[in-house]
CSV table of C-alpha atoms in Angstrom, one decimal:
chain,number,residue,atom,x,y,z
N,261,UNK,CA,-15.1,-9.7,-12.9
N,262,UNK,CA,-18.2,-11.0,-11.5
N,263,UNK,CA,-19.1,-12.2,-8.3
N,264,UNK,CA,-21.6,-14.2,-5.7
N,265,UNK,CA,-21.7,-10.3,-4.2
N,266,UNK,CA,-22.7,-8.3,-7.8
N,267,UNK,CA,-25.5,-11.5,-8.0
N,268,UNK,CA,-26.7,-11.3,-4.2
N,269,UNK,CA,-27.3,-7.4,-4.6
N,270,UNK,CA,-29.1,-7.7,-7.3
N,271,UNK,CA,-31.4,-9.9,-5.8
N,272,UNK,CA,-31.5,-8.0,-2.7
N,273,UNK,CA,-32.4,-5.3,-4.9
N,274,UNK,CA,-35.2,-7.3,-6.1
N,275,UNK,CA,-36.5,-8.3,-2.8
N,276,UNK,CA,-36.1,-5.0,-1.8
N,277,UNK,CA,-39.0,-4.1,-4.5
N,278,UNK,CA,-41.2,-7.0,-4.1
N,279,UNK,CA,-41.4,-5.6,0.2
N,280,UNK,CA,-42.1,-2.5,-1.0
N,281,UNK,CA,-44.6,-3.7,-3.9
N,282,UNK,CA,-47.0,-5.4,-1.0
N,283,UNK,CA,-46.5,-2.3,1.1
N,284,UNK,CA,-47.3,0.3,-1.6
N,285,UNK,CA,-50.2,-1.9,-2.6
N,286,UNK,CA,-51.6,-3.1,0.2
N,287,UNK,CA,-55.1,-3.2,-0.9
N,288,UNK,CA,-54.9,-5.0,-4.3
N,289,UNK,CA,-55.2,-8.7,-3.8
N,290,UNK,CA,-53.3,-9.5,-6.8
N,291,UNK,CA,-50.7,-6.9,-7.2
N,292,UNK,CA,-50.0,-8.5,-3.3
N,293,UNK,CA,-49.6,-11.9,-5.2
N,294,UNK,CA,-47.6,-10.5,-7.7
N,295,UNK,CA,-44.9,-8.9,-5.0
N,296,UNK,CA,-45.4,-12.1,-3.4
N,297,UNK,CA,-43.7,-13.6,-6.9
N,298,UNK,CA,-40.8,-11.2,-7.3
N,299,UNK,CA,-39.8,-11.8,-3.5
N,300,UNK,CA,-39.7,-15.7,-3.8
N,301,UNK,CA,-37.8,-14.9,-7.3
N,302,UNK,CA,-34.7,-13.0,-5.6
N,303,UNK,CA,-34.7,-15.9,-3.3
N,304,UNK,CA,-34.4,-17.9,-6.2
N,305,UNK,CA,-31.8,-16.0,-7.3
N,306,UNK,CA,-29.5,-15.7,-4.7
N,307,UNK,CA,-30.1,-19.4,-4.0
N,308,UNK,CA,-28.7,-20.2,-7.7
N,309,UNK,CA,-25.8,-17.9,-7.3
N,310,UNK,CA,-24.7,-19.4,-4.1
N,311,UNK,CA,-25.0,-22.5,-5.8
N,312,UNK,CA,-22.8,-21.9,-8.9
N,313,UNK,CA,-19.9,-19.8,-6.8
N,314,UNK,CA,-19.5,-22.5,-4.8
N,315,UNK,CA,-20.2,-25.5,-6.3
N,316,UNK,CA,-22.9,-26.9,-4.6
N,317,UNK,CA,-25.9,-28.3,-6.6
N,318,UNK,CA,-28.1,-28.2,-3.2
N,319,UNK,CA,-28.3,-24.3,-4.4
N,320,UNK,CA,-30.3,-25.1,-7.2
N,321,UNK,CA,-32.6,-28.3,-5.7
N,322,UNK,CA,-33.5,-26.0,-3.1
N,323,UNK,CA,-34.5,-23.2,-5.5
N,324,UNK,CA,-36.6,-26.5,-7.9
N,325,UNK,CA,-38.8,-26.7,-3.8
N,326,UNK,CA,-38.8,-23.2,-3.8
N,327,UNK,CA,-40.4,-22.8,-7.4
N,328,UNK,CA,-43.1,-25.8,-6.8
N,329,UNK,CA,-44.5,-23.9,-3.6
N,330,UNK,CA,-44.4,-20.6,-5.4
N,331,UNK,CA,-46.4,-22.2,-8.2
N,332,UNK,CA,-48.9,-24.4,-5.6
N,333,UNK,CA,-48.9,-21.1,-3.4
N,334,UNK,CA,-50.2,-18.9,-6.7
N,335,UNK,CA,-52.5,-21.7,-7.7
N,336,UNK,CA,-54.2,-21.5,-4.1
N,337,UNK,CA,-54.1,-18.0,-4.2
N,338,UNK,CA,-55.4,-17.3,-7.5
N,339,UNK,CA,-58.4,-19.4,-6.2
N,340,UNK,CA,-58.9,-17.5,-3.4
N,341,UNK,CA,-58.9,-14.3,-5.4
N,342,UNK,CA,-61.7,-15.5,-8.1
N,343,UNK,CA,-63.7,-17.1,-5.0
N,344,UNK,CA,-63.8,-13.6,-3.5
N,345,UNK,CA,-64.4,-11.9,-6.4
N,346,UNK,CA,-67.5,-13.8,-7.6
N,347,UNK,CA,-68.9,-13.7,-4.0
N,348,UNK,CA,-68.2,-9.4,-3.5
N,349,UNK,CA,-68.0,-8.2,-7.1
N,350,UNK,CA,-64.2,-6.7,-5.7
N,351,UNK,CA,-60.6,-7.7,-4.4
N,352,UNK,CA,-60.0,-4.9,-2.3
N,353,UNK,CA,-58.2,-6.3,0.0
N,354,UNK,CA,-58.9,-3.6,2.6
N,355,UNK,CA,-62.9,-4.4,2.3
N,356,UNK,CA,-62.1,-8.4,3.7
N,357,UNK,CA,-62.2,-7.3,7.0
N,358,UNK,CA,-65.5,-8.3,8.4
N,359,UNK,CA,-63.7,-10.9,10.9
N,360,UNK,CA,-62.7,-8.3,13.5
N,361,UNK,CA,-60.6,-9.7,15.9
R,153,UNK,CA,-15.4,-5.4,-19.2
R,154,UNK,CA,-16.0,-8.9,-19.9
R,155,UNK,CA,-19.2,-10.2,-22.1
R,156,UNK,CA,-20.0,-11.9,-19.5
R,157,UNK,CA,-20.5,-8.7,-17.0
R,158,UNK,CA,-21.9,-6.3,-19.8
R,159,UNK,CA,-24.9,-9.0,-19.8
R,160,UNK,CA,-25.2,-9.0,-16.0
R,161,UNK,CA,-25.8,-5.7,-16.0
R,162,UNK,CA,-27.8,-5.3,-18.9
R,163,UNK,CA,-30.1,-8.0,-17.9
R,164,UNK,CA,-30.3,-6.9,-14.1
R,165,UNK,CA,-30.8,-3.5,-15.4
R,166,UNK,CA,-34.3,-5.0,-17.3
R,167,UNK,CA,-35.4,-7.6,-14.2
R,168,UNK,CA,-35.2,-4.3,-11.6
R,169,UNK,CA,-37.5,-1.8,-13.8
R,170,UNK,CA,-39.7,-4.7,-15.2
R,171,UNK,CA,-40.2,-5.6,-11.7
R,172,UNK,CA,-40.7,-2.1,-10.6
R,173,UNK,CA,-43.2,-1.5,-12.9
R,174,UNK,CA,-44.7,-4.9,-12.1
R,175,UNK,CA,-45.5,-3.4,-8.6
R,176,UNK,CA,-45.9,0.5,-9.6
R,177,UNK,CA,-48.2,0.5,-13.0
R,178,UNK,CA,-51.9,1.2,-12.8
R,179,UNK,CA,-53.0,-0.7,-15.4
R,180,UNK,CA,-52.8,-4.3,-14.0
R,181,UNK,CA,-52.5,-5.9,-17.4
R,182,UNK,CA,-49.4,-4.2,-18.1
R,183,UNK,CA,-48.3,-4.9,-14.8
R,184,UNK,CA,-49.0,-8.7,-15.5
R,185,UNK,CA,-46.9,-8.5,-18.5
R,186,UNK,CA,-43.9,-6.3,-16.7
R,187,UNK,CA,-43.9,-9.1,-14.1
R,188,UNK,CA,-43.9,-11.7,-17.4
R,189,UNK,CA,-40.4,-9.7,-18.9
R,190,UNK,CA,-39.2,-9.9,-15.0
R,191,UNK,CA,-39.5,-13.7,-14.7
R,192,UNK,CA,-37.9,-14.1,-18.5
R,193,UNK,CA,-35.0,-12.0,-17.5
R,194,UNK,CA,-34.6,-13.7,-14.1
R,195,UNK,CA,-34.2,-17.1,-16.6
R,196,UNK,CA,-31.7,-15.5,-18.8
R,197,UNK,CA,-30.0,-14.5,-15.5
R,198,UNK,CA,-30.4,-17.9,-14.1
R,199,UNK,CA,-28.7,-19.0,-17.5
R,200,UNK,CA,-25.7,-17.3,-16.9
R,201,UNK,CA,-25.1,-18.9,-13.7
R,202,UNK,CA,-25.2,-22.2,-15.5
R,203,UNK,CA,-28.5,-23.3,-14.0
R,204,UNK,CA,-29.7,-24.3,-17.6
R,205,UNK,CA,-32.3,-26.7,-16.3
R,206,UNK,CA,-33.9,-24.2,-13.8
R,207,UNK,CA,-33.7,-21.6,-16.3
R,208,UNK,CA,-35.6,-23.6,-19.0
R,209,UNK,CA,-37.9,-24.3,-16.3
R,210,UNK,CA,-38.8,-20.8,-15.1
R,211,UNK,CA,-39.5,-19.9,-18.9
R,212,UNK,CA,-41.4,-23.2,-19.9
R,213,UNK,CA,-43.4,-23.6,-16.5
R,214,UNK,CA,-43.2,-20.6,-14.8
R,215,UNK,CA,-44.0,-18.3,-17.3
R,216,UNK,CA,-45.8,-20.5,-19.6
R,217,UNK,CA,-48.2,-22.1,-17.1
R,218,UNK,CA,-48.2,-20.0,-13.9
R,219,UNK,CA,-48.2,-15.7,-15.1
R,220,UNK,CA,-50.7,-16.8,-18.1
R,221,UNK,CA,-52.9,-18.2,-15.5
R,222,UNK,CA,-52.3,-15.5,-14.0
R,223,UNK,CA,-53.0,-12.7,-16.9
R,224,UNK,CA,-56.2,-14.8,-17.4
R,225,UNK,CA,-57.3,-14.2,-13.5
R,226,UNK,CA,-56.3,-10.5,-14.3
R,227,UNK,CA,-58.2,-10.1,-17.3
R,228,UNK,CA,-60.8,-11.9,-15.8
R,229,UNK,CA,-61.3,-9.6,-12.5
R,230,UNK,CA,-60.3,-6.5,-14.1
R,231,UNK,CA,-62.9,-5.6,-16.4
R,232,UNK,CA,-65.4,-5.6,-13.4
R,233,UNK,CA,-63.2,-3.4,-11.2
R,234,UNK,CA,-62.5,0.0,-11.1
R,235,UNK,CA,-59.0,1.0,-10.3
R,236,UNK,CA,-58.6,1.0,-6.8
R,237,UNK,CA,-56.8,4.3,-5.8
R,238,UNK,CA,-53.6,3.3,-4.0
R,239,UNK,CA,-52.9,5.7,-0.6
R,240,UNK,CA,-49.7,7.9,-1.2
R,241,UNK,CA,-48.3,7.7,2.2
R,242,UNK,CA,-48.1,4.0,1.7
R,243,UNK,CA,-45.2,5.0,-1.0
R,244,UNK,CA,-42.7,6.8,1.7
R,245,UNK,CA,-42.8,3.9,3.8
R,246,UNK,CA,-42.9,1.7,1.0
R,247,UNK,CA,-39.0,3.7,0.0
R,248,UNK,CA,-38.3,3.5,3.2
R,249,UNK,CA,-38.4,-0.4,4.1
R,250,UNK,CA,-36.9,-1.1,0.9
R,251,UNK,CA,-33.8,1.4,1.1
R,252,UNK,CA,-32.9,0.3,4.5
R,253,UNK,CA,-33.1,-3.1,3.1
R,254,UNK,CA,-31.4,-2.7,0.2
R,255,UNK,CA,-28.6,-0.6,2.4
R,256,UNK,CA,-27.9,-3.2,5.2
R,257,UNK,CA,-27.7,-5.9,2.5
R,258,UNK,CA,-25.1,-3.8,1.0
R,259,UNK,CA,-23.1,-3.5,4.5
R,260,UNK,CA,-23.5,-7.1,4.8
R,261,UNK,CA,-22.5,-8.0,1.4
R,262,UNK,CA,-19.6,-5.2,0.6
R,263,UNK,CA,-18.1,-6.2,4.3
R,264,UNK,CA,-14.2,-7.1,3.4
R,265,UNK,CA,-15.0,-10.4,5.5
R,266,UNK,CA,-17.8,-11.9,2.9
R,267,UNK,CA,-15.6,-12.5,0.7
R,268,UNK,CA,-16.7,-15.9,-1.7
R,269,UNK,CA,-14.2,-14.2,-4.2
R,270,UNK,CA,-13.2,-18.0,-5.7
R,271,UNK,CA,-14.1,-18.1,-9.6
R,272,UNK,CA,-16.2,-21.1,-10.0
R,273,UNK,CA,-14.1,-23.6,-12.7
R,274,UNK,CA,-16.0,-23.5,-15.9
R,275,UNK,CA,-18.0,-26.8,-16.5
R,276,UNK,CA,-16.5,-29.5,-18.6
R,277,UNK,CA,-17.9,-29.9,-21.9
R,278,UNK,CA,-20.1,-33.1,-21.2
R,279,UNK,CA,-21.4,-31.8,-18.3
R,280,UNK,CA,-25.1,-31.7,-17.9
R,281,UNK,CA,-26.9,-29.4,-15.7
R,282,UNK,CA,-30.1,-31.7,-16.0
R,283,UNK,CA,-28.2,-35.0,-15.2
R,284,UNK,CA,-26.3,-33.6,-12.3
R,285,UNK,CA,-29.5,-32.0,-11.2
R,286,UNK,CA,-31.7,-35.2,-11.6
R,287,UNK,CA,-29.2,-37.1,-9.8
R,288,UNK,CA,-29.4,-35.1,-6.3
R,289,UNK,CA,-33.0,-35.0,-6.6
R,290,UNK,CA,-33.3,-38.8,-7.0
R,291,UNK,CA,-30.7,-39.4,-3.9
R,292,UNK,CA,-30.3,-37.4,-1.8
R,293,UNK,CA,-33.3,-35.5,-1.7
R,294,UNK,CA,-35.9,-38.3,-2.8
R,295,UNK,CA,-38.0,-37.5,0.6
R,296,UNK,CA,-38.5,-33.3,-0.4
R,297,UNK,CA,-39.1,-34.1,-4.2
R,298,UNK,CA,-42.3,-36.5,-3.3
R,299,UNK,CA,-43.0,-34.0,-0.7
R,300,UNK,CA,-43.1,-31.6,-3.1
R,301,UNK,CA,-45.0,-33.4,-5.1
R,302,UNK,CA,-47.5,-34.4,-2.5
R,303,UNK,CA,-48.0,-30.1,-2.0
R,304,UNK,CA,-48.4,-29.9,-5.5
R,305,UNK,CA,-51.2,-32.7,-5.7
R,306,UNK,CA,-52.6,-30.8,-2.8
R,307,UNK,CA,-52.6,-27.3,-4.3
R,308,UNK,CA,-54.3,-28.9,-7.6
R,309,UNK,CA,-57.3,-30.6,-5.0
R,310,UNK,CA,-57.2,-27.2,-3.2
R,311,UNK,CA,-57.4,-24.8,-6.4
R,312,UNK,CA,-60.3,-27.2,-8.2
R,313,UNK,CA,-62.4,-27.6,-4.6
R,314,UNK,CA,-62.6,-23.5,-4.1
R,315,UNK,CA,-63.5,-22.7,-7.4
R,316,UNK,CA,-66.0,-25.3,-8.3
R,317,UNK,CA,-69.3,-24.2,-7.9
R,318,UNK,CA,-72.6,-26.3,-8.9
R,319,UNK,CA,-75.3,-24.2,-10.6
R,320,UNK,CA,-78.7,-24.6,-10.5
R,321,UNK,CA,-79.6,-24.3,-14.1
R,322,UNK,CA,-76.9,-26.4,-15.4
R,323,UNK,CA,-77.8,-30.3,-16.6
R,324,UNK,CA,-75.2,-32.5,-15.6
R,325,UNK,CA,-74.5,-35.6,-15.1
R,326,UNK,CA,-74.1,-37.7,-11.8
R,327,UNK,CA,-72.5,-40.5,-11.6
R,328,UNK,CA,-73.7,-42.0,-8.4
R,329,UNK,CA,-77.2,-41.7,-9.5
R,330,UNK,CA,-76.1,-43.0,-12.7
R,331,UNK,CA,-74.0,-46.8,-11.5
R,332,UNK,CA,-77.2,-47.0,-8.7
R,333,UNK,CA,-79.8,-47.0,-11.1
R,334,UNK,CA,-81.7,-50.5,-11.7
R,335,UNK,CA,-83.8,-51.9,-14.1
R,336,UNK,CA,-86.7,-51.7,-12.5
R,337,UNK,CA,-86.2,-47.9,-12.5
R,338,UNK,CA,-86.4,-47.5,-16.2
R,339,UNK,CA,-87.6,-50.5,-18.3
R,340,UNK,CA,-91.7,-51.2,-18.1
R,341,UNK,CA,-92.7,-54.5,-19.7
R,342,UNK,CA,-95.9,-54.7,-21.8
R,343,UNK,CA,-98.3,-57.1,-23.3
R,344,UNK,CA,-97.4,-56.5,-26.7
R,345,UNK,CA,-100.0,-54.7,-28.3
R,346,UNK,CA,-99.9,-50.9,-28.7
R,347,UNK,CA,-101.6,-48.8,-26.6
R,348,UNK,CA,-104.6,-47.5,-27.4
R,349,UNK,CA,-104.6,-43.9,-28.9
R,350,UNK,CA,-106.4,-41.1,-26.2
């Protein structure tokens, strides 16, 4: 039988991937985005589960917030990507670091 | 093993390798379109959790809107760059994070104490996901929603202002100049007769 635990591994599992995505990439702009995206999908995820095993619609409104930012946040960052790419011809993340702090 | 569990694990099966591949393929157009089939599995996930509305959401918007615009940006930037060569001992600590991740959620999550073991009832047949939905929205969180509409609004203004850019060959139009412009400017009264030829 299923249960919130079977759900909230799975989407631990899937967080799990998205960390390791921005670490194993940590020079590609976008595939960064993209991990960004899986990670705010497993807390999607567990947010619905919680919601459905016990009852609670505030699950699932709180995971509706969660989805606008993750769309406003890949809007903003999709910007940023093509603004640096027209201005250095790259989106190597690792070559952005001309502000030394 | 119910129909209901042979889908869970068939479909979480899918979301984990699509989403593997999302962040491990070369080729960033196929890993556009993994991260595409991770977001559509997530839905029908989503879906069996009875979260129809969110579900039809993440397909319709999500996927519709947000990873084409995405794929577009990819197609867009990736024809101009060369691969850039990910660094391999970014992969072991890469496993690393994620197994001692994945293993403490496990301890936290198998522990005999978390134990949400209650079977939700099944809904009634006239219940609506959408209605039910649309009701807490409108009450009880009526302050977040315009909120998040407000950040929305803002990431529209935000996304438009960074990528404009004027060029200098382009004829366009302005509309200041255009509702400041008097008659004076442009109309040049005459005598009547035609001008002679030069």
């Amino acid at each position: 039988m299923l249960s919130l635990t079977h759900f909230m591994l799975l989407s631990g599992a899937l967080f799990a991937i998205g960390v390791a995505g921005v670490f194993v990439n940590r020079r590609h702009a976008l595939v960064l985005l993209m991990s960004l995206e899986l990670i705010l999908l497993a807390v999607n995820t567990n947010l619905i589960a919680a919601s459905h095993y016990l009852q609670d619609l505030a699950g699932q409104a709180f995971a509706l917030f969660v989805l606008t930012i993750a769309a406003a946040e890949i809007a903003i960052g999709l910007a940023i990507v093509v603004v640096v790419f027209r201005s250095r011809e790259t989106i190597d993340a690792e070559d952005l670091s001309e502000v030394r702090g | 093993m119910a129909f209901q569990t042979l889908l869970f694990y068939l479909f979480g099966t899918v979301l984990l390798a699509a989403a593997a591949a999302a962040v491990t393929l070369r080729n960033m157009v196929h890993a556009a379109l993994s991260l595409i089939l991770s977001f559509f599995t997530a839905a029908m996930l989503w879906m069996l959790l009875e979260a129809e509305f969110l579900s039809i959401l993440l397909v319709l918007v999500y996927i519709g809107a947000v990873l084409v615009l995405f794929l577009f940006v990819v197609m867009m930037v990736e024809r101009h760059t060369p691969t850039i060569h990910r660094r391999r001992n970014y992969r072991i600590v890469a496993s690393a994070v994620a197994a001692v991740m994945v293993a403490e959620l496990g301890m936290a999550l198998l522990a005999p104490d978390f134990s949400p073991t209650a079977q939700p009832l099944p809904a009634p047949l006239e219940y609506s996901n959408t209605k039910a939905l649309g009701s807490v929205l409108y009450t009880d969180y009526a302050l977040a929603f315009e909120a998040a509409a407000v950040a929305l609004l803002v990431a529209i203004v935000g996304a438009i202002a960074l990528t404009l850019r004027v060029r200098p060959d382009h004829h366009r139009q302005n509309p200041a100049r255009q509702s400041r412009v008097r008659k004076q400017d442009r109309l040049r009264l005459t005598d009547g007769r035609s001008e002679p030829p030069c």
